[in-house]
């Protein structure tokens, strides 16, 4: 889910999804962990040491996402804020068979997931989410996402600023 990130304490954060086969339909579960600055110890969000190798049985879970629900790992991003808290942005169905951008973040040592976008058509596609630009923290967050929307080759491309304030997201088209 995007490249690994270092926080200000030189800890390496990783986020990933699992896939059973070559088919994207078999992707499931969002996971994340961090490596201490010692370069050896891996920990979950709460700071508990993990036993390696990481497997399905001991992987630190962020969001339980079943297979065949359009979890998209190639269009996802990991970002660490100024407080060294990780943020993961990824695409999955929202329960109505529409892909949406979701945001997972640290809420006092527990992962919390919220829905960022509210797309209403199945033709919305996303680009450059893995190159996410985000600033702020879990309570006041600004995220740039490049979106394109069309059901033909004549797509409309927009750079969109999503702002999270007081627990809810707002959308403003920049270009």
JSON list of C-alpha atoms in Angstrom, two decimals:
[
{"chain": "A", "resi": 1, "resn": "UNK", "atom": "CA", "xyz": [0.00, 0.00, 0.00]},
{"chain": "A", "resi": 2, "resn": "UNK", "atom": "CA", "xyz": [2.34, 2.66, -1.17]},
{"chain": "A", "resi": 3, "resn": "UNK", "atom": "CA", "xyz": [5.95, 3.02, -0.16]},
{"chain": "A", "resi": 4, "resn": "UNK", "atom": "CA", "xyz": [7.10, 2.56, 3.44]},
{"chain": "A", "resi": 5, "resn": "UNK", "atom": "CA", "xyz": [7.50, 5.76, 5.47]},
{"chain": "A", "resi": 6, "resn": "UNK", "atom": "CA", "xyz": [9.87, 6.91, 8.21]},
{"chain": "A", "resi": 7, "resn": "UNK", "atom": "CA", "xyz": [8.60, 8.93, 11.15]},
{"chain": "A", "resi": 8, "resn": "UNK", "atom": "CA", "xyz": [10.64, 11.55, 13.05]},
{"chain": "A", "resi": 9, "resn": "UNK", "atom": "CA", "xyz": [11.95, 8.84, 15.42]},
{"chain": "A", "resi": 10, "resn": "UNK", "atom": "CA", "xyz": [13.41, 6.93, 12.45]},
{"chain": "A", "resi": 11, "resn": "UNK", "atom": "CA", "xyz": [10.81, 4.16, 12.78]},
{"chain": "A", "resi": 12, "resn": "UNK", "atom": "CA", "xyz": [9.79, 2.51, 9.52]},
{"chain": "A", "resi": 13, "resn": "UNK", "atom": "CA", "xyz": [6.04, 2.12, 8.87]},
{"chain": "A", "resi": 14, "resn": "UNK", "atom": "CA", "xyz": [4.70, -0.50, 6.45]},
{"chain": "A", "resi": 15, "resn": "UNK", "atom": "CA", "xyz": [1.14, -1.10, 5.27]},
{"chain": "A", "resi": 16, "resn": "UNK", "atom": "CA", "xyz": [-0.07, -3.93, 3.04]},
{"chain": "A", "resi": 17, "resn": "UNK", "atom": "CA", "xyz": [-2.96, -6.09, 1.91]},
{"chain": "A", "resi": 18, "resn": "UNK", "atom": "CA", "xyz": [-3.05, -9.84, 1.32]},
{"chain": "A", "resi": 19, "resn": "UNK", "atom": "CA", "xyz": [-3.83, -11.57, -1.97]},
{"chain": "A", "resi": 20, "resn": "UNK", "atom": "CA", "xyz": [-4.41, -15.31, -2.44]},
{"chain": "A", "resi": 21, "resn": "UNK", "atom": "CA", "xyz": [-3.90, -15.45, -6.21]},
{"chain": "A", "resi": 22, "resn": "UNK", "atom": "CA", "xyz": [-2.97, -13.23, -9.16]},
{"chain": "A", "resi": 23, "resn": "UNK", "atom": "CA", "xyz": [-6.60, -12.09, -9.33]},
{"chain": "A", "resi": 24, "resn": "UNK", "atom": "CA", "xyz": [-7.37, -8.75, -7.68]},
{"chain": "A", "resi": 25, "resn": "UNK", "atom": "CA", "xyz": [-10.65, -10.29, -6.49]},
{"chain": "A", "resi": 26, "resn": "UNK", "atom": "CA", "xyz": [-8.68, -12.22, -3.87]},
{"chain": "A", "resi": 27, "resn": "UNK", "atom": "CA", "xyz": [-7.25, -9.17, -2.08]},
{"chain": "A", "resi": 28, "resn": "UNK", "atom": "CA", "xyz": [-8.31, -8.80, 1.54]},
{"chain": "A", "resi": 29, "resn": "UNK", "atom": "CA", "xyz": [-7.48, -7.14, 4.87]},
{"chain": "A", "resi": 30, "resn": "UNK", "atom": "CA", "xyz": [-5.45, -3.98, 5.40]},
{"chain": "A", "resi": 31, "resn": "UNK", "atom": "CA", "xyz": [-2.49, -4.42, 7.75]},
{"chain": "A", "resi": 32, "resn": "UNK", "atom": "CA", "xyz": [0.26, -2.17, 9.15]},
{"chain": "A", "resi": 33, "resn": "UNK", "atom": "CA", "xyz": [3.24, -2.31, 11.48]},
{"chain": "A", "resi": 34, "resn": "UNK", "atom": "CA", "xyz": [6.32, -0.33, 12.39]},
{"chain": "A", "resi": 35, "resn": "UNK", "atom": "CA", "xyz": [9.96, -1.22, 12.87]},
{"chain": "A", "resi": 36, "resn": "UNK", "atom": "CA", "xyz": [11.78, 0.41, 15.75]},
{"chain": "A", "resi": 37, "resn": "UNK", "atom": "CA", "xyz": [14.82, 2.57, 15.07]},
{"chain": "A", "resi": 38, "resn": "UNK", "atom": "CA", "xyz": [16.97, -0.38, 16.20]},
{"chain": "A", "resi": 39, "resn": "UNK", "atom": "CA", "xyz": [16.17, -1.97, 12.83]},
{"chain": "A", "resi": 40, "resn": "UNK", "atom": "CA", "xyz": [15.13, -5.25, 14.45]},
{"chain": "A", "resi": 41, "resn": "UNK", "atom": "CA", "xyz": [11.91, -5.00, 16.47]},
{"chain": "A", "resi": 42, "resn": "UNK", "atom": "CA", "xyz": [8.54, -4.83, 14.70]},
{"chain": "A", "resi": 43, "resn": "UNK", "atom": "CA", "xyz": [5.49, -3.51, 16.56]},
{"chain": "A", "resi": 44, "resn": "UNK", "atom": "CA", "xyz": [1.75, -3.11, 16.06]},
{"chain": "A", "resi": 45, "resn": "UNK", "atom": "CA", "xyz": [0.01, 0.24, 16.46]},
{"chain": "A", "resi": 46, "resn": "UNK", "atom": "CA", "xyz": [-0.34, -0.15, 20.24]},
{"chain": "A", "resi": 47, "resn": "UNK", "atom": "CA", "xyz": [3.41, -0.78, 20.56]},
{"chain": "A", "resi": 48, "resn": "UNK", "atom": "CA", "xyz": [3.26, -4.54, 21.16]},
{"chain": "A", "resi": 49, "resn": "UNK", "atom": "CA", "xyz": [6.28, -6.44, 19.83]},
{"chain": "A", "resi": 50, "resn": "UNK", "atom": "CA", "xyz": [5.52, -8.79, 16.92]},
{"chain": "A", "resi": 51, "resn": "UNK", "atom": "CA", "xyz": [7.00, -12.19, 16.17]},
{"chain": "A", "resi": 52, "resn": "UNK", "atom": "CA", "xyz": [8.48, -12.54, 12.71]},
{"chain": "A", "resi": 53, "resn": "UNK", "atom": "CA", "xyz": [7.89, -13.77, 10.15]},
{"chain": "A", "resi": 54, "resn": "UNK", "atom": "CA", "xyz": [4.54, -12.00, 9.84]},
{"chain": "A", "resi": 55, "resn": "UNK", "atom": "CA", "xyz": [1.80, -14.34, 8.65]},
{"chain": "A", "resi": 56, "resn": "UNK", "atom": "CA", "xyz": [-1.96, -14.19, 8.30]},
{"chain": "A", "resi": 57, "resn": "UNK", "atom": "CA", "xyz": [-2.21, -15.53, 11.83]},
{"chain": "A", "resi": 58, "resn": "UNK", "atom": "CA", "xyz": [-0.16, -12.77, 13.50]},
{"chain": "A", "resi": 59, "resn": "UNK", "atom": "CA", "xyz": [-0.46, -9.82, 11.10]},
{"chain": "A", "resi": 60, "resn": "UNK", "atom": "CA", "xyz": [-1.50, -6.58, 12.83]},
{"chain": "A", "resi": 61, "resn": "UNK", "atom": "CA", "xyz": [-4.94, -5.84, 11.36]},
{"chain": "A", "resi": 62, "resn": "UNK", "atom": "CA", "xyz": [-6.06, -2.33, 10.38]},
{"chain": "A", "resi": 63, "resn": "UNK", "atom": "CA", "xyz": [-9.31, -3.09, 8.57]},
{"chain": "A", "resi": 64, "resn": "UNK", "atom": "CA", "xyz": [-10.90, -6.48, 8.01]},
{"chain": "A", "resi": 65, "resn": "UNK", "atom": "CA", "xyz": [-11.96, -6.46, 4.36]},
{"chain": "A", "resi": 66, "resn": "UNK", "atom": "CA", "xyz": [-13.34, -9.67, 2.83]},
{"chain": "A", "resi": 67, "resn": "UNK", "atom": "CA", "xyz": [-12.32, -10.95, -0.58]},
{"chain": "A", "resi": 68, "resn": "UNK", "atom": "CA", "xyz": [-14.41, -9.97, -3.61]},
{"chain": "A", "resi": 69, "resn": "UNK", "atom": "CA", "xyz": [-15.13, -6.48, -2.27]},
{"chain": "A", "resi": 70, "resn": "UNK", "atom": "CA", "xyz": [-12.86, -4.56, -4.63]},
{"chain": "A", "resi": 71, "resn": "UNK", "atom": "CA", "xyz": [-10.11, -3.73, -2.14]},
{"chain": "A", "resi": 72, "resn": "UNK", "atom": "CA", "xyz": [-7.56, -1.95, -4.32]},
{"chain": "A", "resi": 73, "resn": "UNK", "atom": "CA", "xyz": [-3.98, -2.06, -3.10]},
{"chain": "A", "resi": 74, "resn": "UNK", "atom": "CA", "xyz": [-2.23, -0.42, -6.02]},
{"chain": "A", "resi": 75, "resn": "UNK", "atom": "CA", "xyz": [-4.08, 2.85, -5.47]},
{"chain": "A", "resi": 76, "resn": "UNK", "atom": "CA", "xyz": [-3.34, 3.38, -1.81]},
{"chain": "A", "resi": 77, "resn": "UNK", "atom": "CA", "xyz": [-1.12, 5.53, 0.32]},
{"chain": "A", "resi": 78, "resn": "UNK", "atom": "CA", "xyz": [0.65, 5.47, 3.65]},
{"chain": "A", "resi": 79, "resn": "UNK", "atom": "CA", "xyz": [1.57, 8.74, 5.33]},
{"chain": "A", "resi": 80, "resn": "UNK", "atom": "CA", "xyz": [2.97, 9.63, 8.77]},
{"chain": "A", "resi": 81, "resn": "UNK", "atom": "CA", "xyz": [1.93, 12.98, 10.29]},
{"chain": "A", "resi": 82, "resn": "UNK", "atom": "CA", "xyz": [3.94, 15.43, 12.40]},
{"chain": "A", "resi": 83, "resn": "UNK", "atom": "CA", "xyz": [2.89, 13.56, 15.55]},
{"chain": "A", "resi": 84, "resn": "UNK", "atom": "CA", "xyz": [4.38, 10.32, 14.15]},
{"chain": "A", "resi": 85, "resn": "UNK", "atom": "CA", "xyz": [0.90, 8.86, 13.73]},
{"chain": "A", "resi": 86, "resn": "UNK", "atom": "CA", "xyz": [0.30, 6.72, 10.63]},
{"chain": "A", "resi": 87, "resn": "UNK", "atom": "CA", "xyz": [-2.51, 7.35, 8.16]},
{"chain": "A", "resi": 88, "resn": "UNK", "atom": "CA", "xyz": [-3.50, 4.84, 5.48]},
{"chain": "A", "resi": 89, "resn": "UNK", "atom": "CA", "xyz": [-5.67, 5.75, 2.50]},
{"chain": "A", "resi": 90, "resn": "UNK", "atom": "CA", "xyz": [-7.11, 2.97, 0.33]},
{"chain": "A", "resi": 91, "resn": "UNK", "atom": "CA", "xyz": [-10.01, 2.06, -1.94]},
{"chain": "A", "resi": 92, "resn": "UNK", "atom": "CA", "xyz": [-12.73, -0.44, -1.13]},
{"chain": "A", "resi": 93, "resn": "UNK", "atom": "CA", "xyz": [-16.45, -0.83, -1.65]},
{"chain": "A", "resi": 94, "resn": "UNK", "atom": "CA", "xyz": [-18.60, 1.02, 0.83]},
{"chain": "A", "resi": 95, "resn": "UNK", "atom": "CA", "xyz": [-21.39, -1.54, 1.06]},
{"chain": "A", "resi": 96, "resn": "UNK", "atom": "CA", "xyz": [-23.24, -0.28, -2.02]},
{"chain": "A", "resi": 97, "resn": "UNK", "atom": "CA", "xyz": [-20.78, -1.72, -4.58]},
{"chain": "A", "resi": 98, "resn": "UNK", "atom": "CA", "xyz": [-19.17, 1.69, -5.17]},
{"chain": "A", "resi": 99, "resn": "UNK", "atom": "CA", "xyz": [-15.46, 2.21, -4.64]},
{"chain": "A", "resi": 100, "resn": "UNK", "atom": "CA", "xyz": [-14.67, 4.87, -2.05]},
{"chain": "A", "resi": 101, "resn": "UNK", "atom": "CA", "xyz": [-11.51, 6.23, -0.47]},
{"chain": "A", "resi": 102, "resn": "UNK", "atom": "CA", "xyz": [-11.14, 5.21, 3.17]},
{"chain": "A", "resi": 103, "resn": "UNK", "atom": "CA", "xyz": [-8.80, 6.60, 5.83]},
{"chain": "A", "resi": 104, "resn": "UNK", "atom": "CA", "xyz": [-7.39, 4.52, 8.69]},
{"chain": "A", "resi": 105, "resn": "UNK", "atom": "CA", "xyz": [-5.66, 6.36, 11.52]},
{"chain": "A", "resi": 106, "resn": "UNK", "atom": "CA", "xyz": [-4.36, 6.02, 15.06]},
{"chain": "A", "resi": 107, "resn": "UNK", "atom": "CA", "xyz": [-7.01, 6.75, 17.69]},
{"chain": "A", "resi": 108, "resn": "UNK", "atom": "CA", "xyz": [-5.20, 6.27, 21.02]},
{"chain": "A", "resi": 109, "resn": "UNK", "atom": "CA", "xyz": [-3.45, 3.09, 19.92]},
{"chain": "A", "resi": 110, "resn": "UNK", "atom": "CA", "xyz": [-6.45, 1.64, 18.06]},
{"chain": "A", "resi": 111, "resn": "UNK", "atom": "CA", "xyz": [-7.08, 1.83, 14.31]},
{"chain": "A", "resi": 112, "resn": "UNK", "atom": "CA", "xyz": [-10.13, 3.87, 13.36]},
{"chain": "A", "resi": 113, "resn": "UNK", "atom": "CA", "xyz": [-11.46, 3.84, 9.78]},
{"chain": "A", "resi": 114, "resn": "UNK", "atom": "CA", "xyz": [-13.59, 6.51, 8.17]},
{"chain": "A", "resi": 115, "resn": "UNK", "atom": "CA", "xyz": [-14.89, 7.04, 4.65]},
{"chain": "A", "resi": 116, "resn": "UNK", "atom": "CA", "xyz": [-13.38, 10.06, 2.89]},
{"chain": "A", "resi": 117, "resn": "UNK", "atom": "CA", "xyz": [-15.27, 10.18, -0.40]},
{"chain": "A", "resi": 118, "resn": "UNK", "atom": "CA", "xyz": [-18.95, 9.90, -1.27]},
{"chain": "A", "resi": 119, "resn": "UNK", "atom": "CA", "xyz": [-18.90, 8.96, -4.93]},
{"chain": "A", "resi": 120, "resn": "UNK", "atom": "CA", "xyz": [-22.29, 8.24, -6.45]},
{"chain": "A", "resi": 121, "resn": "UNK", "atom": "CA", "xyz": [-21.34, 6.61, -9.76]},
{"chain": "A", "resi": 122, "resn": "UNK", "atom": "CA", "xyz": [-19.42, 3.49, -10.67]},
{"chain": "A", "resi": 123, "resn": "UNK", "atom": "CA", "xyz": [-17.33, 5.28, -13.30]},
{"chain": "A", "resi": 124, "resn": "UNK", "atom": "CA", "xyz": [-15.13, 7.22, -10.91]},
{"chain": "A", "resi": 125, "resn": "UNK", "atom": "CA", "xyz": [-11.51, 6.18, -11.17]},
{"chain": "A", "resi": 126, "resn": "UNK", "atom": "CA", "xyz": [-8.60, 7.25, -9.04]},
{"chain": "A", "resi": 127, "resn": "UNK", "atom": "CA", "xyz": [-5.03, 8.03, -9.96]},
{"chain": "A", "resi": 128, "resn": "UNK", "atom": "CA", "xyz": [-1.98, 8.94, -7.93]},
{"chain": "A", "resi": 129, "resn": "UNK", "atom": "CA", "xyz": [-3.48, 8.00, -4.58]},
{"chain": "A", "resi": 130, "resn": "UNK", "atom": "CA", "xyz": [-0.20, 6.23, -3.87]},
{"chain": "A", "resi": 131, "resn": "UNK", "atom": "CA", "xyz": [1.49, 9.63, -4.19]},
{"chain": "A", "resi": 132, "resn": "UNK", "atom": "CA", "xyz": [-0.84, 11.09, -1.62]},
{"chain": "A", "resi": 133, "resn": "UNK", "atom": "CA", "xyz": [-0.15, 14.56, -0.34]},
{"chain": "A", "resi": 134, "resn": "UNK", "atom": "CA", "xyz": [-1.42, 15.04, 3.20]},
{"chain": "A", "resi": 135, "resn": "UNK", "atom": "CA", "xyz": [-0.70, 17.44, 6.03]},
{"chain": "A", "resi": 136, "resn": "UNK", "atom": "CA", "xyz": [-2.13, 17.80, 9.52]},
{"chain": "A", "resi": 137, "resn": "UNK", "atom": "CA", "xyz": [-3.16, 15.16, 12.03]},
{"chain": "A", "resi": 138, "resn": "UNK", "atom": "CA", "xyz": [-6.18, 12.96, 12.80]},
{"chain": "A", "resi": 139, "resn": "UNK", "atom": "CA", "xyz": [-8.36, 15.90, 13.88]},
{"chain": "A", "resi": 140, "resn": "UNK", "atom": "CA", "xyz": [-7.48, 18.42, 11.14]},
{"chain": "A", "resi": 141, "resn": "UNK", "atom": "CA", "xyz": [-6.25, 16.79, 7.96]},
{"chain": "A", "resi": 142, "resn": "UNK", "atom": "CA", "xyz": [-5.81, 18.01, 4.38]},
{"chain": "A", "resi": 143, "resn": "UNK", "atom": "CA", "xyz": [-5.48, 15.44, 1.59]},
{"chain": "A", "resi": 144, "resn": "UNK", "atom": "CA", "xyz": [-4.97, 15.98, -2.15]},
{"chain": "A", "resi": 145, "resn": "UNK", "atom": "CA", "xyz": [-6.32, 13.26, -4.44]},
{"chain": "A", "resi": 146, "resn": "UNK", "atom": "CA", "xyz": [-6.21, 13.29, -8.23]},
{"chain": "A", "resi": 147, "resn": "UNK", "atom": "CA", "xyz": [-9.51, 11.95, -9.56]},
{"chain": "A", "resi": 148, "resn": "UNK", "atom": "CA", "xyz": [-10.84, 11.24, -13.00]},
{"chain": "A", "resi": 149, "resn": "UNK", "atom": "CA", "xyz": [-14.46, 10.52, -13.75]},
{"chain": "A", "resi": 150, "resn": "UNK", "atom": "CA", "xyz": [-15.92, 9.21, -17.00]},
{"chain": "A", "resi": 151, "resn": "UNK", "atom": "CA", "xyz": [-17.50, 6.22, -18.64]},
{"chain": "A", "resi": 152, "resn": "UNK", "atom": "CA", "xyz": [-15.66, 6.92, -21.90]},
{"chain": "A", "resi": 153, "resn": "UNK", "atom": "CA", "xyz": [-12.12, 7.83, -22.90]},
{"chain": "A", "resi": 154, "resn": "UNK", "atom": "CA", "xyz": [-13.05, 11.52, -22.59]},
{"chain": "A", "resi": 155, "resn": "UNK", "atom": "CA", "xyz": [-12.40, 11.74, -18.88]},
{"chain": "A", "resi": 156, "resn": "UNK", "atom": "CA", "xyz": [-12.53, 14.79, -16.66]},
{"chain": "A", "resi": 157, "resn": "UNK", "atom": "CA", "xyz": [-9.48, 15.06, -14.41]},
{"chain": "A", "resi": 158, "resn": "UNK", "atom": "CA", "xyz": [-9.58, 16.98, -11.17]},
{"chain": "A", "resi": 159, "resn": "UNK", "atom": "CA", "xyz": [-7.21, 17.69, -8.32]},
{"chain": "A", "resi": 160, "resn": "UNK", "atom": "CA", "xyz": [-9.40, 17.58, -5.23]},
{"chain": "A", "resi": 161, "resn": "UNK", "atom": "CA", "xyz": [-8.67, 18.78, -1.71]},
{"chain": "A", "resi": 162, "resn": "UNK", "atom": "CA", "xyz": [-10.39, 16.78, 1.04]},
{"chain": "A", "resi": 163, "resn": "UNK", "atom": "CA", "xyz": [-10.39, 18.42, 4.45]},
{"chain": "A", "resi": 164, "resn": "UNK", "atom": "CA", "xyz": [-11.19, 16.64, 7.70]},
{"chain": "A", "resi": 165, "resn": "UNK", "atom": "CA", "xyz": [-12.30, 18.91, 10.50]},
{"chain": "A", "resi": 166, "resn": "UNK", "atom": "CA", "xyz": [-14.45, 18.11, 13.52]},
{"chain": "A", "resi": 167, "resn": "UNK", "atom": "CA", "xyz": [-14.68, 14.48, 12.41]},
{"chain": "A", "resi": 168, "resn": "UNK", "atom": "CA", "xyz": [-16.18, 15.00, 8.95]},
{"chain": "A", "resi": 169, "resn": "UNK", "atom": "CA", "xyz": [-14.74, 15.33, 5.45]},
{"chain": "A", "resi": 170, "resn": "UNK", "atom": "CA", "xyz": [-15.41, 18.09, 2.94]},
{"chain": "A", "resi": 171, "resn": "UNK", "atom": "CA", "xyz": [-14.48, 18.16, -0.76]},
{"chain": "A", "resi": 172, "resn": "UNK", "atom": "CA", "xyz": [-13.21, 21.08, -2.84]},
{"chain": "A", "resi": 173, "resn": "UNK", "atom": "CA", "xyz": [-12.10, 20.86, -6.46]},
{"chain": "A", "resi": 174, "resn": "UNK", "atom": "CA", "xyz": [-8.79, 22.66, -7.01]},
{"chain": "A", "resi": 175, "resn": "UNK", "atom": "CA", "xyz": [-8.31, 22.11, -10.77]}
]
